[in-house]
Amino acid sequence: MGSGRTRLGSMDNIVVLGAGYAGMTAAVGIAGRGQRVTLVNNGARFTERLRLHQVAAGQQLPKLSIPELLDGTGVEFVDGWVGGIDLAARTVRVGERVIGYDRLVYALGGVPDTAGVPGVEEYAFTLDQAEAVQVTDTVVCGTGLTGVETAAELAEAGHRVVLVGRAEPGAELNAKARAYLQRVLGELGVEVRRGEVVKVLRDEVVLDSGETISTGQVIWAGGVRGSELARAAGLEVDELDRVVTDAALRSVSHPEVYAVGDAAAVRQEFGVLHGTCQSGMPTGVHAATSIVRELRGKAPKRFRFGYLHAPVSLGRRHAVVQFTRPDGTAKRAWLSGRVAVWYKETVSSAPWPSFRRMVKVPASGTVAWRRGGRYTR
Ligand SMILES: Cc1cc2nc3c(=O)[nH]c(=O)nc-3n(C[C@H](O)[C@H](O)[C@H](O)COP(=O)(O)OP(=O)(O)OC[C@H]3O[C@@H](n4cnc5c(N)ncnc54)[C@H](O)[C@@H]3O)c2cc1C
């Protein structure tokens, strides 16, 4: 901690749960303003969730050490699994340890939504396993952008890949960008099938049409939901177990708890944000600045966010970047080719150095991440 920084207020116990994109942003944002904070995460290595499809394809990522980054910042890092939250006592349980809080930032991210389809939990591989897929004959279930990125990455690595889902791959993109994405998938050898997966077996997926697809490995990329922890604790959650927040990102049922990133149901004028790093980091910045405002006796401000882009990798040699309106719908502008590969890589690499910058210059996070694309009006 720099000696010139002043300690703010008497609200001593600030605890951030989860050191992903949103939780790290919140913790360094708070610490950078001179306030002590405890950060809890299961593991000392930062998980670059944006790159889990690369891990599935067998690529080695750099080992990013959270304690090393936080050394000397005033953040106490606790490596452990959060087992429960006692909202009445204002404590969290981490293994044998009980940690008290005055303000809690709930940033535990999401878990793959595996419950709805029989067989997924038993047989499917999920990207959260953060390991390489060993079998080279794979069906990727889910035609959202995560499924598309995973299928492309595996195909480029030599897997035989079938990509299956209800929607057309790239449905979120404008017609030209979508056509480009589908052309690259074809060139990589990805076979696309349309349909709803209704059952997963060890070596087969069953579609609503009755069609079956044989495979060596099923990969489930069928969406994300919040962990069960928030509901179990008694926080108000939505149908996807995300903590329902007020306009300032505080839990509507327990305003001493801020919820950020994928773990939060954050409503904007155009609807509830879908989990992205793009929106998660601004929510972390907002929670940090709001807590600091509270310490100064001020009310937290309203959170406002607008999307800017949807960068999609298609293996290491191709990418497409769709620029968007603040509500996430596609604009006419888009990028492909080498400039898109460079753009996507730049965006994926940005968070870790930006945490470092925020440790030294807290306002840098506010400038870069506070508002995401731009305000919605
Ligand atoms: C393959 C893939 C590609 C993606 N591409 C993009 C993209 O291009 N652009 C984009 O904006 N978004 C992208 N996303 C989405 C983005 O990664 C998420 O929205 C983002 O990671 C959310 O950040 P977060 O901090 O809320 O959660 P996370 O990054 O998931 O962090 C949560 C942290 O909490 C920890 N944790 C969870 N439970 C516990 C517990 N009980 N105890 C202790 N620790 C716990 C986890 O280990 C993790 O470290 C992609 C996601 C995937 C899977």
Short mmCIF file of C-alpha atoms and ligand atoms in Angstrom, two decimals:
data_model
loop_
_atom_site.label_atom_id
_atom_site.label_comp_id
_atom_site.label_asym_id
_atom_site.label_seq_id
_atom_site.Cartn_x
_atom_site.Cartn_y
_atom_site.Cartn_z
CA MET A 1 0.00 0.00 0.00
CA GLY A 2 1.43 3.40 -0.92
CA SER A 3 2.19 5.51 2.15
CA GLY A 4 0.41 8.54 0.71
CA ARG A 5 -2.99 6.83 0.68
CA THR A 6 -5.54 7.59 3.33
CA ARG A 7 -7.56 4.92 5.01
CA LEU A 8 -11.24 5.42 4.42
CA GLY A 9 -13.90 5.19 7.12
CA SER A 10 -14.41 2.50 9.70
CA MET A 11 -16.19 -0.14 7.64
CA ASP A 12 -13.31 -2.54 8.05
CA ASN A 13 -14.48 -5.87 6.79
CA ILE A 14 -14.93 -5.86 3.05
CA VAL A 15 -14.91 -9.33 1.53
CA VAL A 16 -14.96 -10.23 -2.17
CA LEU A 17 -15.97 -13.79 -3.07
CA GLY A 18 -14.48 -15.01 -6.36
CA ALA A 19 -11.31 -13.84 -8.12
CA GLY A 20 -12.54 -13.99 -11.69
CA TYR A 21 -12.77 -10.97 -13.97
CA ALA A 22 -15.43 -9.20 -11.90
CA GLY A 23 -14.12 -10.11 -8.43
CA MET A 24 -10.52 -9.20 -9.24
CA THR A 25 -11.66 -5.85 -10.62
CA ALA A 26 -13.69 -5.16 -7.48
CA ALA A 27 -10.88 -6.20 -5.11
CA VAL A 28 -8.11 -4.17 -6.77
CA GLY A 29 -10.50 -1.26 -7.22
CA ILE A 30 -11.22 -1.19 -3.48
CA ALA A 31 -7.62 -1.83 -2.40
CA GLY A 32 -6.29 0.74 -4.84
CA ARG A 33 -8.25 3.37 -2.92
CA GLY A 34 -6.52 2.51 0.33
CA GLN A 35 -9.08 0.16 1.86
CA ARG A 36 -8.19 -3.31 3.12
CA VAL A 37 -10.15 -6.09 1.50
CA THR A 38 -10.24 -9.89 1.73
CA LEU A 39 -10.51 -11.82 -1.54
CA VAL A 40 -11.54 -15.48 -1.48
CA ASN A 41 -11.08 -17.84 -4.43
CA ASN A 42 -10.72 -21.55 -4.92
CA GLY A 43 -7.21 -21.57 -6.31
CA ALA A 44 -4.33 -19.13 -6.52
CA ARG A 45 -4.11 -19.27 -10.29
CA PHE A 46 -6.31 -16.84 -12.23
CA THR A 47 -8.69 -18.70 -14.55
CA GLU A 48 -8.88 -16.99 -17.92
CA ARG A 49 -12.41 -18.16 -18.57
CA LEU A 50 -12.36 -16.37 -21.93
CA ARG A 51 -9.76 -18.90 -23.05
CA LEU A 52 -11.21 -22.15 -21.71
CA HIS A 53 -11.95 -23.34 -25.25
CA GLN A 54 -8.21 -23.00 -25.94
CA VAL A 55 -7.50 -25.13 -22.87
CA ALA A 56 -10.01 -27.74 -24.11
CA ALA A 57 -8.04 -27.86 -27.38
CA GLY A 58 -4.83 -28.62 -25.47
CA GLN A 59 -3.18 -25.18 -25.46
CA GLN A 60 -1.08 -24.20 -22.44
CA LEU A 61 -1.92 -20.83 -20.93
CA PRO A 62 0.48 -18.74 -18.84
CA LYS A 63 0.17 -19.32 -15.09
CA LEU A 64 -1.17 -16.07 -13.69
CA SER A 65 -0.64 -15.98 -9.92
CA ILE A 66 -3.27 -14.01 -8.01
CA PRO A 67 -1.21 -13.71 -4.77
CA GLU A 68 1.80 -12.44 -6.75
CA LEU A 69 -0.28 -9.78 -8.45
CA LEU A 70 -1.82 -8.74 -5.15
CA ASP A 71 1.43 -8.68 -3.19
CA GLY A 72 1.70 -5.39 -1.30
CA THR A 73 -1.72 -4.12 -2.38
CA GLY A 74 -3.58 -4.49 0.91
CA VAL A 75 -5.69 -7.35 -0.43
CA GLU A 76 -5.62 -10.41 1.82
CA PHE A 77 -5.95 -13.38 -0.47
CA VAL A 78 -7.62 -16.51 0.93
CA ASP A 79 -7.27 -19.63 -1.18
CA GLY A 80 -10.29 -21.77 -0.40
CA TRP A 81 -13.78 -22.87 -1.33
CA VAL A 82 -16.68 -20.74 -0.08
CA GLY A 83 -18.99 -23.28 1.52
CA GLY A 84 -21.73 -20.99 2.79
CA ILE A 85 -22.87 -17.47 3.61
CA ASP A 86 -24.67 -16.60 6.85
CA LEU A 87 -26.53 -13.42 5.94
CA ALA A 88 -27.85 -12.83 9.47
CA ALA A 89 -24.44 -13.16 11.11
CA ARG A 90 -22.71 -11.50 8.12
CA THR A 91 -20.12 -14.23 7.82
CA VAL A 92 -18.84 -16.53 5.09
CA ARG A 93 -17.49 -20.01 5.64
CA VAL A 94 -14.28 -20.98 3.87
CA GLY A 95 -13.25 -24.47 4.97
CA GLU A 96 -12.84 -24.27 8.75
CA ARG A 97 -12.50 -20.50 8.67
CA VAL A 98 -15.35 -18.07 9.32
CA ILE A 99 -14.81 -14.57 7.89
CA GLY A 100 -16.97 -11.65 8.96
CA TYR A 101 -17.99 -8.86 6.62
CA ASP A 102 -19.57 -5.42 6.68
CA ARG A 103 -19.82 -5.36 2.88
CA LEU A 104 -19.72 -8.46 0.70
CA VAL A 105 -19.08 -8.54 -3.03
CA TYR A 106 -20.55 -11.75 -4.47
CA ALA A 107 -18.54 -12.54 -7.63
CA LEU A 108 -18.59 -16.33 -7.85
CA GLY A 109 -19.34 -16.38 -11.58
CA GLY A 110 -21.48 -19.05 -13.15
CA VAL A 111 -21.56 -22.81 -13.52
CA PRO A 112 -22.46 -24.71 -16.68
CA ASP A 113 -26.22 -25.16 -16.89
CA THR A 114 -26.25 -28.96 -17.00
CA ALA A 115 -29.44 -29.79 -15.12
CA GLY A 116 -32.12 -29.50 -17.81
CA VAL A 117 -31.13 -32.33 -20.16
CA PRO A 118 -30.84 -35.95 -18.99
CA GLY A 119 -27.35 -37.40 -19.18
CA VAL A 120 -25.43 -34.10 -19.36
CA GLU A 121 -24.23 -34.23 -15.76
CA GLU A 122 -23.19 -37.88 -16.08
CA TYR A 123 -21.56 -37.94 -19.48
CA ALA A 124 -20.75 -34.50 -20.86
CA PHE A 125 -17.47 -32.67 -20.59
CA THR A 126 -17.76 -28.96 -19.70
CA LEU A 127 -15.24 -26.20 -20.27
CA ASP A 128 -15.19 -25.57 -16.51
CA GLN A 129 -13.17 -28.74 -16.13
CA ALA A 130 -10.35 -26.60 -17.58
CA GLU A 131 -8.53 -29.51 -19.13
CA ALA A 132 -7.80 -30.76 -22.61
CA VAL A 133 -10.38 -32.94 -24.35
CA GLN A 134 -8.62 -36.26 -24.87
CA VAL A 135 -10.99 -37.79 -27.41
CA THR A 136 -10.75 -36.36 -30.93
CA ASP A 137 -14.26 -37.24 -32.07
CA THR A 138 -16.52 -34.67 -30.40
CA VAL A 139 -20.03 -33.30 -30.46
CA VAL A 140 -20.25 -29.75 -29.14
CA CYS A 141 -23.77 -29.02 -27.85
CA GLY A 142 -24.75 -25.36 -27.99
CA THR A 143 -24.53 -23.02 -30.97
CA GLY A 144 -24.02 -19.86 -28.91
CA LEU A 145 -20.68 -18.09 -29.24
CA THR A 146 -19.01 -20.32 -26.61
CA GLY A 147 -20.02 -23.43 -28.54
CA VAL A 148 -18.85 -21.87 -31.81
CA GLU A 149 -15.46 -20.91 -30.36
CA THR A 150 -15.03 -24.38 -28.87
CA ALA A 151 -15.97 -26.20 -32.07
CA ALA A 152 -13.62 -24.07 -34.16
CA GLU A 153 -10.72 -24.44 -31.74
CA LEU A 154 -11.07 -28.23 -31.55
CA ALA A 155 -11.49 -28.59 -35.32
CA GLU A 156 -8.35 -26.56 -35.91
CA ALA A 157 -6.55 -28.89 -33.46
CA GLY A 158 -7.53 -31.87 -35.60
CA HIS A 159 -10.74 -33.07 -33.92
CA ARG A 160 -13.69 -34.33 -35.91
CA VAL A 161 -16.38 -31.94 -34.63
CA VAL A 162 -20.14 -31.84 -34.93
CA LEU A 163 -21.68 -28.60 -33.61
CA VAL A 164 -25.33 -28.99 -32.69
CA GLY A 165 -27.92 -26.57 -31.32
CA ARG A 166 -31.27 -24.92 -31.81
CA ALA A 167 -29.99 -21.69 -33.31
CA GLU A 168 -27.95 -21.04 -36.39
CA PRO A 169 -24.25 -20.51 -35.44
CA GLY A 170 -23.55 -16.78 -35.34
CA ALA A 171 -27.26 -15.93 -35.04
CA GLU A 172 -26.26 -12.89 -32.93
CA LEU A 173 -24.21 -11.41 -35.78
CA ASN A 174 -25.27 -9.42 -38.83
CA ALA A 175 -25.86 -11.39 -42.05
CA LYS A 176 -22.39 -10.83 -43.53
CA ALA A 177 -20.50 -11.60 -40.32
CA ARG A 178 -22.67 -14.67 -39.78
CA ALA A 179 -21.99 -15.93 -43.31
CA TYR A 180 -18.25 -15.43 -42.75
CA LEU A 181 -18.38 -17.31 -39.42
CA GLN A 182 -20.24 -20.21 -41.00
CA ARG A 183 -17.85 -20.32 -43.95
CA VAL A 184 -14.84 -20.54 -41.62
CA LEU A 185 -16.53 -23.29 -39.58
CA GLY A 186 -17.04 -25.19 -42.84
CA GLU A 187 -13.43 -24.68 -43.89
CA LEU A 188 -12.27 -25.99 -40.53
CA GLY A 189 -14.38 -29.09 -41.10
CA VAL A 190 -17.01 -28.42 -38.42
CA GLU A 191 -20.26 -30.18 -39.29
CA VAL A 192 -23.25 -28.11 -38.12
CA ARG A 193 -26.56 -29.80 -37.19
CA ARG A 194 -29.67 -27.90 -36.13
CA GLY A 195 -31.89 -29.32 -33.39
CA GLU A 196 -32.53 -29.41 -29.67
CA VAL A 197 -30.48 -31.91 -27.68
CA VAL A 198 -32.94 -33.82 -25.48
CA LYS A 199 -30.67 -36.55 -24.12
CA VAL A 200 -26.97 -37.23 -23.75
CA LEU A 201 -25.57 -40.75 -23.51
CA ARG A 202 -21.95 -41.85 -23.07
CA ASP A 203 -21.29 -41.97 -26.81
CA GLU A 204 -24.35 -40.39 -28.38
CA VAL A 205 -26.60 -37.34 -28.31
CA VAL A 206 -30.30 -37.53 -29.08
CA LEU A 207 -32.09 -34.62 -30.81
CA ASP A 208 -35.75 -33.64 -30.52
CA SER A 209 -36.28 -34.93 -34.06
CA GLY A 210 -35.31 -38.41 -32.84
CA GLU A 211 -32.03 -38.21 -34.76
CA THR A 212 -28.97 -39.50 -32.91
CA ILE A 213 -25.33 -38.48 -33.36
CA SER A 214 -22.62 -40.94 -32.32
CA THR A 215 -19.48 -39.48 -30.79
CA GLY A 216 -16.46 -40.21 -28.65
CA GLN A 217 -17.04 -37.20 -26.37
CA VAL A 218 -19.93 -34.81 -25.73
CA ILE A 219 -19.01 -31.23 -24.80
CA TRP A 220 -21.77 -29.22 -23.18
CA ALA A 221 -21.81 -25.51 -24.01
CA GLY A 222 -25.50 -25.03 -23.32
CA GLY A 223 -25.44 -21.96 -21.11
CA VAL A 224 -24.46 -20.81 -17.65
CA ARG A 225 -26.35 -20.32 -14.38
CA GLY A 226 -25.41 -19.04 -10.92
CA SER A 227 -24.05 -21.40 -8.28
CA GLU A 228 -26.50 -22.75 -5.67
CA LEU A 229 -24.75 -20.84 -2.91
CA ALA A 230 -26.74 -17.60 -3.21
CA ARG A 231 -30.14 -19.31 -3.16
CA ALA A 232 -29.05 -21.56 -0.28
CA ALA A 233 -27.95 -18.50 1.71
CA GLY A 234 -31.31 -16.79 1.21
CA LEU A 235 -30.33 -14.07 -1.26
CA GLU A 236 -33.07 -13.26 -3.74
CA VAL A 237 -32.16 -14.93 -7.04
CA ASP A 238 -33.72 -15.18 -10.49
CA GLU A 239 -34.65 -18.35 -12.38
CA LEU A 240 -30.97 -18.89 -13.23
CA ASP A 241 -29.87 -18.56 -9.58
CA ARG A 242 -28.25 -15.18 -10.24
CA VAL A 243 -28.47 -12.61 -7.45
CA VAL A 244 -31.12 -10.02 -8.27
CA THR A 245 -29.62 -6.56 -7.87
CA ASP A 246 -30.93 -3.04 -7.48
CA ALA A 247 -29.81 -0.20 -9.74
CA ALA A 248 -26.56 0.16 -7.76
CA LEU A 249 -25.74 -3.60 -7.98
CA ARG A 250 -26.74 -4.38 -4.39
CA SER A 251 -28.80 -7.45 -3.63
CA VAL A 252 -32.46 -6.43 -3.51
CA SER A 253 -32.95 -8.63 -0.44
CA HIS A 254 -29.65 -7.85 1.35
CA PRO A 255 -28.24 -4.45 0.34
CA GLU A 256 -24.98 -5.02 2.26
CA VAL A 257 -24.19 -7.57 -0.48
CA TYR A 258 -23.12 -6.37 -3.91
CA ALA A 259 -23.39 -8.90 -6.75
CA VAL A 260 -21.29 -8.60 -9.90
CA GLY A 261 -20.32 -10.46 -13.07
CA ASP A 262 -21.99 -13.68 -14.18
CA ALA A 263 -23.31 -14.28 -10.64
CA ALA A 264 -25.61 -11.24 -10.82
CA ALA A 265 -28.87 -10.55 -12.64
CA VAL A 266 -28.22 -6.93 -13.57
CA ARG A 267 -31.16 -5.19 -15.19
CA GLN A 268 -30.59 -2.38 -17.68
CA GLU A 269 -33.14 -0.56 -19.80
CA PHE A 270 -32.82 -3.17 -22.56
CA GLY A 271 -33.07 -6.20 -20.25
CA VAL A 272 -30.90 -8.31 -17.95
CA LEU A 273 -27.21 -8.42 -18.90
CA HIS A 274 -25.99 -11.75 -20.21
CA GLY A 275 -22.76 -12.96 -18.65
CA THR A 276 -19.74 -11.48 -20.38
CA CYS A 277 -16.35 -10.26 -19.29
CA GLN A 278 -17.22 -7.08 -21.15
CA SER A 279 -20.01 -6.32 -18.68
CA GLY A 280 -18.53 -8.19 -15.68
CA MET A 281 -15.50 -5.95 -15.28
CA PRO A 282 -17.55 -2.73 -15.26
CA THR A 283 -19.81 -4.26 -12.59
CA GLY A 284 -16.67 -4.95 -10.49
CA VAL A 285 -15.48 -1.38 -10.91
CA HIS A 286 -18.92 -0.09 -9.98
CA ALA A 287 -19.10 -2.20 -6.81
CA ALA A 288 -15.64 -0.93 -5.80
CA THR A 289 -16.47 2.73 -6.35
CA SER A 290 -19.86 2.31 -4.65
CA ILE A 291 -18.33 0.77 -1.54
CA VAL A 292 -15.77 3.57 -1.41
CA ARG A 293 -18.63 6.10 -1.76
CA GLU A 294 -20.44 4.40 1.12
CA LEU A 295 -17.31 4.64 3.24
CA ARG A 296 -17.31 8.36 2.56
CA GLY A 297 -20.93 8.59 3.66
CA LYS A 298 -22.29 8.97 0.14
CA ALA A 299 -24.98 6.93 -1.59
CA PRO A 300 -23.90 4.52 -4.35
CA LYS A 301 -24.72 5.58 -7.89
CA ARG A 302 -26.82 3.78 -10.46
CA PHE A 303 -24.95 1.33 -12.72
CA ARG A 304 -25.33 1.92 -16.43
CA PHE A 305 -23.79 -0.17 -19.14
CA GLY A 306 -23.94 -0.68 -22.90
CA TYR A 307 -22.28 -3.40 -24.96
CA LEU A 308 -19.68 -2.46 -27.55
CA HIS A 309 -18.74 -5.59 -29.42
CA ALA A 310 -18.82 -9.39 -29.69
CA PRO A 311 -15.34 -10.66 -30.57
CA VAL A 312 -15.39 -14.35 -31.57
CA SER A 313 -12.32 -16.51 -32.14
CA LEU A 314 -12.54 -19.19 -34.82
CA GLY A 315 -9.38 -21.10 -33.97
CA ARG A 316 -6.07 -19.24 -33.84
CA ARG A 317 -6.03 -18.10 -37.49
CA HIS A 318 -9.53 -16.66 -37.87
CA ALA A 319 -11.89 -14.46 -35.89
CA VAL A 320 -14.88 -12.26 -36.38
CA VAL A 321 -15.67 -9.11 -34.43
CA GLN A 322 -19.24 -7.85 -34.46
CA PHE A 323 -19.72 -4.28 -33.28
CA THR A 324 -22.97 -3.85 -31.40
CA ARG A 325 -25.48 -1.32 -30.20
CA PRO A 326 -25.52 -0.79 -26.43
CA ASP A 327 -28.26 -3.43 -26.09
CA GLY A 328 -26.01 -6.03 -27.73
CA THR A 329 -27.75 -6.18 -31.11
CA ALA A 330 -25.54 -6.26 -34.17
CA LYS A 331 -24.55 -3.11 -36.04
CA ARG A 332 -23.45 -3.07 -39.66
CA ALA A 333 -19.77 -2.76 -38.74
CA TRP A 334 -17.77 -5.94 -38.30
CA LEU A 335 -14.22 -7.22 -38.77
CA SER A 336 -12.73 -10.42 -40.10
CA GLY A 337 -9.30 -11.76 -41.05
CA ARG A 338 -6.03 -10.84 -39.35
CA VAL A 339 -7.29 -7.59 -37.91
CA ALA A 340 -10.10 -9.50 -36.17
CA VAL A 341 -7.64 -12.09 -34.83
CA TRP A 342 -5.50 -9.28 -33.45
CA TYR A 343 -8.55 -7.50 -31.98
CA LYS A 344 -9.86 -10.62 -30.26
CA GLU A 345 -6.44 -11.47 -28.83
CA THR A 346 -5.99 -7.89 -27.59
CA VAL A 347 -9.36 -8.00 -25.82
CA SER A 348 -8.70 -11.43 -24.27
CA SER A 349 -5.26 -10.37 -23.01
CA ALA A 350 -6.40 -7.03 -21.58
CA PRO A 351 -7.82 -7.94 -18.14
CA TRP A 352 -4.65 -9.15 -16.37
CA PRO A 353 -2.47 -6.11 -17.23
CA SER A 354 -5.41 -3.89 -16.40
CA PHE A 355 -5.58 -5.41 -12.86
CA ARG A 356 -1.89 -4.55 -12.53
CA ARG A 357 -2.56 -0.99 -13.68
CA MET A 358 -5.49 -0.64 -11.30
CA VAL A 359 -3.27 -1.64 -8.38
CA LYS A 360 -1.01 1.32 -9.19
CA VAL A 361 -3.56 3.75 -10.64
CA PRO A 362 -7.05 2.84 -9.39
CA ALA A 363 -8.71 5.41 -11.63
CA SER A 364 -7.42 3.56 -14.71
CA GLY A 365 -10.07 0.89 -14.10
CA THR A 366 -12.75 3.51 -13.81
CA VAL A 367 -11.75 5.02 -17.12
CA ALA A 368 -11.33 1.73 -18.99
CA TRP A 369 -13.97 -0.53 -17.49
CA ARG A 370 -16.58 1.48 -15.69
CA ARG A 371 -18.99 1.94 -18.51
CA GLY A 372 -18.16 -0.86 -20.90
CA GLY A 373 -19.16 0.22 -24.39
CA ARG A 374 -20.97 3.34 -23.34
CA TYR A 375 -23.97 4.47 -21.42
CA THR A 376 -27.24 3.30 -22.82
CA ARG A 377 -28.28 6.88 -23.40
C1 LIG B 1 -14.99 -20.28 -23.80
C2 LIG B 1 -15.53 -18.96 -23.32
C3 LIG B 1 -15.32 -17.82 -24.08
C4 LIG B 1 -15.79 -16.58 -23.67
N1 LIG B 1 -15.57 -15.49 -24.44
C5 LIG B 1 -15.98 -14.28 -24.02
C6 LIG B 1 -15.69 -13.11 -24.78
O1 LIG B 1 -15.11 -13.17 -25.85
N2 LIG B 1 -16.08 -11.91 -24.28
C7 LIG B 1 -16.71 -11.79 -23.08
O2 LIG B 1 -17.01 -10.67 -22.67
N3 LIG B 1 -17.02 -12.87 -22.34
C8 LIG B 1 -16.67 -14.12 -22.77
N4 LIG B 1 -16.96 -15.22 -22.03
C9 LIG B 1 -17.73 -15.06 -20.78
C10 LIG B 1 -16.80 -14.62 -19.66
O3 LIG B 1 -15.72 -15.50 -19.53
C11 LIG B 1 -17.57 -14.57 -18.34
O4 LIG B 1 -18.68 -13.72 -18.51
C12 LIG B 1 -16.67 -14.04 -17.22
O5 LIG B 1 -15.68 -15.01 -16.92
C13 LIG B 1 -17.47 -13.72 -15.96
O6 LIG B 1 -16.58 -13.25 -14.98
P1 LIG B 1 -16.91 -13.46 -13.45
O7 LIG B 1 -15.81 -12.79 -12.69
O8 LIG B 1 -18.30 -13.12 -13.15
O9 LIG B 1 -16.81 -15.05 -13.21
P2 LIG B 1 -15.58 -16.03 -13.38
O10 LIG B 1 -14.60 -15.51 -14.34
O11 LIG B 1 -16.19 -17.36 -13.64
O12 LIG B 1 -14.92 -16.04 -11.93
C14 LIG B 1 -15.55 -16.62 -10.80
C15 LIG B 1 -14.47 -17.05 -9.82
O13 LIG B 1 -15.08 -17.54 -8.63
C16 LIG B 1 -14.47 -18.76 -8.25
N5 LIG B 1 -15.46 -19.55 -7.48
C17 LIG B 1 -16.65 -20.02 -7.89
N6 LIG B 1 -17.29 -20.64 -6.89
C18 LIG B 1 -16.47 -20.56 -5.82
C19 LIG B 1 -16.58 -20.98 -4.44
N7 LIG B 1 -17.69 -21.56 -3.98
N8 LIG B 1 -15.55 -20.72 -3.63
C20 LIG B 1 -14.44 -20.07 -4.06
N9 LIG B 1 -14.29 -19.63 -5.32
C21 LIG B 1 -15.29 -19.88 -6.18
C22 LIG B 1 -14.09 -19.40 -9.58
O14 LIG B 1 -13.09 -20.37 -9.44
C23 LIG B 1 -13.60 -18.19 -10.36
O15 LIG B 1 -12.24 -17.92 -10.11
C24 LIG B 1 -16.51 -16.48 -22.43
C25 LIG B 1 -16.72 -17.62 -21.65
C26 LIG B 1 -16.24 -18.85 -22.08
C27 LIG B 1 -16.48 -20.08 -21.21
#
